Coordinates of C-alpha atoms and ligand atoms in Angstrom, one line a residue:
M1 CA -16.9 41.8 3.2
I2 CA -15.5 38.4 4.7
K3 CA -11.8 37.8 4.6
R4 CA -10.5 34.9 2.7
N5 CA -9.0 31.9 4.5
T6 CA -5.4 32.8 4.0
G7 CA -4.8 29.1 3.7
F8 CA -6.5 29.1 0.3
A9 CA -4.6 32.1 -1.0
N10 CA -1.4 30.3 0.0
L11 CA -2.1 27.1 -2.1
T12 CA 0.3 26.6 -5.0
A13 CA -1.6 27.5 -8.2
G14 CA -2.6 25.0 -10.7
Y15 CA -2.8 21.8 -8.9
L16 CA -1.4 18.8 -10.4
F17 CA -4.2 17.1 -12.2
P18 CA -5.9 20.1 -13.6
E19 CA -2.7 21.2 -15.2
I20 CA -2.5 17.6 -16.6
A21 CA -6.0 17.8 -18.0
R22 CA -5.4 21.3 -19.4
R23 CA -2.2 20.1 -21.4
R24 CA -4.3 17.2 -22.7
R25 CA -7.1 19.4 -23.7
E26 CA -4.8 21.7 -25.6
Y27 CA -3.0 18.9 -27.3
V28 CA -6.2 17.2 -28.4
A29 CA -7.7 20.4 -29.6
S30 CA -4.7 20.8 -32.0
H31 CA -4.4 17.1 -32.7
P32 CA -7.7 15.6 -33.2
E33 CA -6.8 12.6 -34.6
A34 CA -4.7 11.6 -31.6
K35 CA -6.1 8.4 -29.7
I36 CA -5.3 9.3 -26.2
I37 CA -4.6 6.8 -23.5
S38 CA -4.2 7.7 -20.0
L39 CA -1.6 6.1 -17.7
G40 CA -1.9 9.4 -15.5
I41 CA -4.6 9.6 -13.0
G42 CA -4.8 7.1 -10.0
N43 CA -8.4 6.2 -10.8
T44 CA -9.7 2.5 -11.1
T45 CA -11.1 1.4 -14.4
E46 CA -12.4 -2.0 -13.9
P47 CA -16.0 -2.9 -13.2
L48 CA -17.3 -3.6 -9.5
S49 CA -17.5 -7.3 -8.8
K50 CA -20.9 -8.6 -9.6
H51 CA -21.0 -10.1 -5.9
I52 CA -20.3 -7.0 -4.2
A53 CA -22.5 -4.8 -6.5
S54 CA -25.7 -7.4 -6.0
K55 CA -25.4 -7.2 -2.2
M56 CA -25.3 -3.4 -2.4
S57 CA -28.3 -3.5 -4.9
E58 CA -30.3 -5.9 -2.4
Y59 CA -29.6 -3.7 0.5
C60 CA -30.7 -0.9 -1.4
L61 CA -34.1 -2.5 -2.5
A62 CA -34.7 -3.3 1.3
L63 CA -34.3 0.2 2.2
A64 CA -37.6 0.7 0.4
T65 CA -39.4 -1.5 2.8
P66 CA -40.6 -0.8 6.3
E67 CA -38.4 -3.6 7.6
G68 CA -35.3 -2.8 5.7
Y69 CA -35.2 0.9 5.9
S70 CA -32.7 2.5 8.4
G71 CA -31.5 6.3 8.7
Y72 CA -28.6 7.6 10.4
G73 CA -26.5 4.7 11.7
D74 CA -23.6 4.9 14.1
E75 CA -21.2 7.7 13.1
Q76 CA -18.3 5.7 13.8
G77 CA -19.8 3.0 11.4
N78 CA -21.6 -0.1 11.3
S79 CA -20.5 -2.3 14.0
A80 CA -20.3 -5.6 12.1
L81 CA -18.2 -3.8 9.4
R82 CA -15.9 -2.4 12.1
A83 CA -15.3 -5.8 13.6
R84 CA -14.9 -7.6 10.2
I85 CA -12.2 -4.9 9.1
A86 CA -10.3 -5.5 12.5
E87 CA -10.9 -9.2 11.9
V88 CA -9.5 -9.5 8.3
F89 CA -6.9 -6.6 8.1
Y90 CA -5.5 -6.7 11.7
P91 CA -5.8 -10.0 13.2
G92 CA -5.0 -9.9 16.8
L93 CA -3.7 -6.1 16.3
V94 CA -6.5 -3.8 16.4
D95 CA -9.9 -3.7 18.3
A96 CA -13.2 -2.8 16.7
S97 CA -13.5 0.3 18.8
E98 CA -10.3 1.4 17.1
V99 CA -11.8 1.3 13.5
F100 CA -13.9 4.2 12.2
I101 CA -15.8 4.0 8.9
S102 CA -15.5 6.9 6.5
D103 CA -16.3 8.1 3.1
G104 CA -12.5 7.4 2.1
A105 CA -9.0 7.7 3.1
K106 CA -8.6 11.4 1.6
C107 CA -11.4 12.7 3.5
D108 CA -9.8 11.3 6.6
I109 CA -6.6 12.6 6.0
A110 CA -8.4 16.2 5.6
R111 CA -10.5 15.7 8.6
I112 CA -7.5 14.7 10.5
Q113 CA -5.8 18.1 10.1
T114 CA -8.8 19.3 12.5
L115 CA -7.3 17.0 15.2
F116 CA -3.9 19.0 15.5
G117 CA -4.9 22.4 14.1
R118 CA -2.5 25.0 12.7
E119 CA 0.2 24.8 15.2
V120 CA 1.5 21.4 14.7
K121 CA 4.7 20.8 12.8
V122 CA 4.4 18.8 9.7
A123 CA 6.6 16.5 7.8
V124 CA 6.1 14.6 4.5
Q125 CA 7.9 12.1 2.4
D126 CA 8.9 13.9 -0.9
P127 CA 7.6 13.0 -3.4
A128 CA 4.2 12.5 -1.8
Y129 CA 0.2 12.5 -2.3
P130 CA -0.8 16.1 -2.6
V131 CA -3.3 16.2 -0.1
Y132 CA -0.8 15.8 2.9
V133 CA 0.5 19.1 1.9
D134 CA -2.3 21.0 0.6
G135 CA -4.5 19.9 3.6
S136 CA -1.8 21.2 5.8
V137 CA -1.7 24.4 3.9
V138 CA -5.7 24.9 4.2
V139 CA -5.7 24.8 7.8
G140 CA -2.7 27.2 8.0
A141 CA -0.2 24.5 9.4
A142 CA 2.4 24.6 6.5
G143 CA 3.8 28.2 6.6
E144 CA 4.6 30.3 3.6
N145 CA 5.2 28.9 -0.1
N146 CA 8.8 29.7 -1.0
G147 CA 8.6 28.7 -4.5
T148 CA 9.8 25.0 -4.1
G149 CA 7.8 24.1 -1.0
Y150 CA 6.4 25.5 2.1
N151 CA 8.6 26.8 4.8
G152 CA 6.6 25.2 7.7
I153 CA 6.8 21.6 6.3
T154 CA 9.7 19.5 6.5
Y155 CA 10.2 17.6 3.1
L156 CA 11.9 14.1 3.7
P157 CA 13.5 13.4 0.1
C158 CA 12.9 9.6 -0.8
S159 CA 15.1 8.5 -3.9
P160 CA 16.7 5.8 -5.2
E161 CA 19.9 6.8 -3.5
N162 CA 18.3 6.2 -0.2
D163 CA 16.0 3.3 -0.9
F164 CA 12.9 5.5 -1.0
F165 CA 13.4 5.6 2.9
P166 CA 13.8 8.8 4.5
D167 CA 16.5 10.5 6.5
L168 CA 14.5 11.1 9.7
S169 CA 17.3 12.9 11.7
K170 CA 15.7 15.9 9.9
V171 CA 12.5 15.6 11.6
E172 CA 11.9 17.8 14.7
P173 CA 10.4 16.4 17.9
N174 CA 6.5 16.5 18.1
T175 CA 5.9 16.4 14.4
L176 CA 3.2 15.1 12.5
I177 CA 4.6 12.6 10.0
Y178 CA 2.8 11.6 6.8
F179 CA 4.0 8.2 5.6
C180 CA 2.6 6.2 2.6
S181 CA 3.5 2.6 1.9
P182 CA 3.0 1.3 -0.5
N183 CA 3.9 4.7 -1.7
N184 CA 2.3 7.1 -4.1
P185 CA 3.8 7.9 -6.5
T186 CA 7.2 6.0 -6.1
G187 CA 5.5 2.5 -5.6
A188 CA 8.2 1.9 -3.0
V189 CA 6.9 -0.5 -0.2
A190 CA 8.7 0.0 3.4
T191 CA 10.0 -3.1 4.7
K192 CA 9.7 -4.1 8.5
D193 CA 13.1 -2.9 9.4
Q194 CA 12.4 0.4 7.9
L195 CA 8.9 0.9 9.5
K196 CA 10.5 -0.3 12.9
K197 CA 12.9 2.6 12.6
L198 CA 10.1 5.0 12.1
V199 CA 8.0 3.8 14.8
D200 CA 11.1 3.8 17.1
F201 CA 11.9 7.5 15.9
A202 CA 8.1 8.7 16.4
N203 CA 8.0 7.0 20.0
K204 CA 11.3 8.6 21.3
N205 CA 10.5 12.0 19.6
G206 CA 6.6 12.4 20.5
C207 CA 5.8 12.3 17.0
I208 CA 2.7 10.8 15.3
I209 CA 2.7 8.9 12.0
I210 CA -0.3 9.3 9.8
F211 CA 0.1 6.0 8.0
D212 CA -1.4 5.8 4.5
A213 CA -1.8 2.2 3.7
A214 CA -4.5 2.8 0.7
Y215 CA -2.4 0.3 -1.3
C216 CA -1.9 -2.4 1.2
E217 CA -3.7 -5.0 -0.8
F218 CA -1.4 -4.8 -3.7
I219 CA 1.5 -6.2 -1.7
R220 CA 2.2 -9.7 -2.6
D221 CA 5.5 -10.2 -1.0
K222 CA 4.9 -12.1 2.4
N223 CA 7.8 -10.4 4.3
L224 CA 6.5 -6.8 3.6
P225 CA 4.1 -5.3 6.3
K226 CA 0.6 -4.5 5.2
T227 CA -0.1 -2.4 8.3
I228 CA 2.0 -0.4 10.5
Y229 CA 0.5 -2.2 13.6
E230 CA 2.7 -5.3 12.6
I231 CA 5.3 -3.2 14.1
E232 CA 6.0 -3.3 17.7
G233 CA 5.4 0.0 19.4
A234 CA 3.0 1.5 16.6
K235 CA 0.0 1.8 18.8
T236 CA 1.4 4.4 20.8
C237 CA 2.4 6.5 17.8
A238 CA 0.4 5.8 14.7
I239 CA -2.8 6.4 12.9
E240 CA -3.4 4.4 10.0
V241 CA -6.1 5.4 7.0
N242 CA -7.1 2.9 4.4
S243 CA -9.7 2.6 1.7
F244 CA -11.7 0.3 -0.5
S245 CA -11.1 2.6 -3.5
K246 CA -8.3 0.9 -5.1
P247 CA -8.6 -2.8 -4.2
A248 CA -12.6 -3.2 -4.8
G249 CA -12.8 -0.3 -7.4
F250 CA -14.7 1.8 -5.0
T251 CA -13.3 5.2 -5.9
G252 CA -16.8 6.1 -6.9
V253 CA -18.8 4.4 -4.1
R254 CA -16.6 5.9 -1.4
L255 CA -15.8 4.0 1.6
G256 CA -12.7 4.0 3.6
W257 CA -11.6 3.7 7.3
S258 CA -9.1 5.1 9.9
I259 CA -7.4 3.1 12.7
V260 CA -7.0 5.4 15.9
P261 CA -5.6 3.1 18.7
N262 CA -6.8 3.6 22.1
E263 CA -3.1 3.7 23.4
L264 CA -2.4 6.9 21.4
K265 CA -2.2 10.0 23.6
F266 CA -1.6 13.9 23.2
E267 CA 1.0 15.5 25.2
D268 CA -1.5 16.1 28.0
S269 CA -2.1 12.5 28.1
S270 CA -5.8 12.8 26.7
S271 CA -6.8 10.1 24.2
V272 CA -6.5 10.8 20.5
N273 CA -9.2 8.1 20.1
K274 CA -11.7 10.2 21.8
D275 CA -11.1 13.3 19.9
W276 CA -11.2 11.4 17.0
N277 CA -14.7 10.0 17.8
R278 CA -15.6 13.5 18.6
V279 CA -14.6 14.7 15.1
M280 CA -16.4 11.9 13.4
T281 CA -19.7 12.3 15.5
T282 CA -19.8 16.3 15.3
L283 CA -18.1 17.0 12.0
F284 CA -19.2 13.7 10.0
N285 CA -22.4 11.7 10.1
G286 CA -21.2 8.4 9.2
A287 CA -20.4 6.7 5.7
S288 CA -23.3 5.8 3.2
N289 CA -25.2 2.7 4.5
V290 CA -25.2 1.5 1.1
A291 CA -21.6 1.7 0.6
Q292 CA -20.9 -0.2 4.0
A293 CA -23.3 -3.0 2.8
G294 CA -20.6 -3.0 -0.2
G295 CA -17.8 -3.1 2.3
L296 CA -19.3 -6.1 4.2
A297 CA -19.7 -7.9 0.8
A298 CA -16.1 -7.2 -0.1
L299 CA -14.8 -8.8 3.1
D300 CA -16.9 -12.2 2.9
E301 CA -15.1 -15.0 1.1
Q302 CA -16.3 -14.3 -2.4
G303 CA -15.6 -10.4 -1.9
L304 CA -11.9 -11.0 -0.7
Q305 CA -11.5 -13.4 -3.8
D306 CA -12.8 -10.9 -6.3
M307 CA -10.8 -7.8 -4.7
K308 CA -7.6 -10.2 -5.1
A309 CA -8.4 -10.8 -8.8
Q310 CA -8.9 -7.2 -9.5
V311 CA -5.6 -6.1 -7.8
D312 CA -3.9 -9.0 -9.8
Y313 CA -5.3 -7.7 -13.0
Y314 CA -3.7 -4.2 -12.1
L315 CA -0.4 -5.5 -11.0
A316 CA -0.3 -7.5 -14.4
N317 CA -0.4 -4.3 -16.2
G318 CA 2.1 -2.7 -13.9
H319 CA 4.5 -5.6 -14.7
K320 CA 3.8 -4.9 -18.5
I321 CA 4.8 -1.3 -18.2
K322 CA 7.8 -2.0 -16.2
E323 CA 9.1 -4.5 -19.0
T324 CA 8.4 -1.9 -21.6
L325 CA 10.4 0.9 -19.6
D326 CA 13.3 -1.7 -19.2
G327 CA 13.5 -1.8 -23.1
E328 CA 16.5 -0.7 -25.3
N329 CA 15.0 2.7 -26.3
F330 CA 14.5 3.7 -22.7
K331 CA 18.3 2.4 -21.7
K332 CA 19.5 4.4 -24.4
M333 CA 18.1 7.7 -22.7
G334 CA 19.4 6.5 -19.2
V335 CA 16.0 5.7 -18.1
E336 CA 15.7 3.8 -14.6
A337 CA 12.2 2.3 -13.9
F338 CA 11.2 1.2 -10.4
F339 CA 8.4 -1.2 -9.9
T340 CA 8.2 -3.5 -6.9
G341 CA 5.3 -5.6 -8.0
N342 CA 3.6 -4.6 -4.6
G343 CA 2.1 -1.5 -5.8
P344 CA 0.2 0.1 -8.7
Y345 CA 2.6 2.6 -9.8
V346 CA 5.9 2.5 -12.0
W347 CA 8.1 5.1 -11.0
A348 CA 10.7 6.2 -13.7
K349 CA 13.9 8.5 -13.7
F350 CA 14.8 10.4 -17.0
P351 CA 18.2 11.7 -16.0
G352 CA 18.7 15.2 -17.1
K353 CA 15.2 15.9 -18.0
K354 CA 12.7 18.0 -16.4
S355 CA 9.4 16.0 -15.6
W356 CA 6.9 18.3 -17.6
E357 CA 9.2 18.2 -20.6
V358 CA 9.2 14.4 -20.6
F359 CA 5.4 14.7 -19.9
D360 CA 4.9 16.9 -23.0
A361 CA 7.3 14.6 -25.2
I362 CA 5.3 11.2 -24.3
L363 CA 2.0 13.2 -24.9
D364 CA 3.1 14.4 -28.2
K365 CA 5.1 11.2 -29.5
C366 CA 3.0 8.5 -28.1
H367 CA -0.4 10.3 -27.4
I368 CA -0.1 8.9 -23.7
V369 CA -0.9 11.0 -20.6
T370 CA 1.4 10.2 -17.6
T371 CA 1.9 12.1 -14.3
P372 CA 5.1 14.4 -13.9
G373 CA 6.9 13.4 -10.8
S374 CA 7.6 17.0 -10.0
G375 CA 4.0 17.5 -9.3
F376 CA 4.3 15.4 -6.2
G377 CA 7.3 17.3 -4.7
P378 CA 10.6 18.7 -5.2
A379 CA 12.2 15.4 -5.3
G380 CA 9.9 14.1 -7.7
E381 CA 11.8 16.4 -10.5
S382 CA 12.9 14.3 -13.5
F383 CA 10.5 11.3 -12.8
I384 CA 7.6 10.3 -14.4
R385 CA 4.7 8.1 -12.8
F386 CA 3.2 5.4 -14.8
S387 CA -0.1 4.2 -13.4
S388 CA -1.1 0.5 -14.0
F389 CA -4.9 1.5 -13.4
G390 CA -6.4 0.9 -17.0
H391 CA -8.0 -1.9 -19.3
K392 CA -5.3 -4.4 -20.3
A393 CA -5.8 -3.8 -23.9
D394 CA -5.2 0.0 -23.4
I395 CA -1.9 -0.7 -21.5
E396 CA -0.8 -3.1 -24.3
E397 CA -1.5 -0.5 -26.9
A398 CA 0.4 2.2 -24.7
C399 CA 3.4 -0.1 -24.3
K400 CA 3.5 -0.7 -27.9
R401 CA 3.6 3.0 -28.5
L402 CA 6.2 3.4 -25.6
S403 CA 8.5 0.7 -26.9
K404 CA 9.1 3.2 -29.9
F405 CA 9.6 6.4 -28.0
E406 CA 12.7 8.5 -28.1
M407 CA 13.4 12.2 -26.9
Ligands
LIG1 C1 -6.3 6.7 -3.9 C2 -5.6 7.3 -2.6 C3 -6.4 7.3 -1.4 C4 -7.8 6.8 -1.3 O1 -8.5 7.8 -1.2 P1 -10.0 7.7 -1.2 O2 -10.5 8.9 -0.6 O3 -10.2 6.6 -0.3 O4 -10.6 7.3 -2.6 C5 -5.5 7.3 -0.5 N1 -4.2 7.7 -0.4 C6 -3.5 7.4 -1.5 C7 -1.8 7.6 -1.3 C8 -4.1 7.4 -2.6 O5 -3.4 7.1 -3.7

């Protein structure tokens, strides 16, 4: 018999979202009358822009003609799309040769682990998007699970007390640092000064930052950095991953990209970009050409307008949720709600309560599914994440119910 990859055995049982789904199923089974609204999973809900969908459809029909057909494309992505991403998101900052198109940011984060292997030291913000830790566990880079976390991973608590920016002095030299801004789940957005600190630290200590900018299009404050490459020195220490999933509703279409700067080097001064090119050509065969046609449409004038409108829609939901959580009933419970208006999540602290306890109470009393903060890491305990992804009418109904919540 073949031995099981020890990394899988090492994964914490009950991944967050399946556990949420289980509790929801169980509740509905005993309360069939409950009209459940989900403010839980970070999935998009609004239909694609007609413009973007038509362009994909046209492209797709052309594939059925001899002139329009194409098979495998360049594994790094359609060159027009690579150039357009560089131009739209990184004007004057990134060259098209540094842009790699993919099937999504999560998939890139998983593939990135193959670049560094099991020997690399890993640090994550705590709380964090689960794939940074779980991907490290699968490749064997996380060490053992000690009940609250993995002993091979440095957890960097991010809380209201430190303005959601971690104490970097805990990070050892030559560490891979995962950093997400705007953050999932806290919604915090790092300022230029904060990112400068991070970049300077990484350059000084031989670290590489994996910067997850999946929510950059939610940033409305012009002073906040939308990419890490706005920070001087980032090109020698940072990889950025990004995605069309959230701003264009491409969670099902699947399209993302990563930026691996030509200046970025390993210890032996070999090029990270060259190895990433190798990963993409050897282990990946390029993103769907139909999805890439959609990506190009999303980045023309109409597409950019449509993406902005879609993000505005979700941000308005977020403001509504924040307003509700600032209500008298929540004040009485000592709840503090954090929402920056520059990301899709509202992060709320319920002092003295466990996250799962609050989750169950909100499910029971309001018939609303949320996400327990503890599922994102030890420092998420006693927080709840409210997502603004949802139809406006559902959010309004959810807020009406929440305004009467007590526990
Ligand atoms: C949703 C999300 C992504 C996007 O993943 P895709 O694979 O591109 O759909 C990446 N990072 C974070 C933090 C996310 O919340």
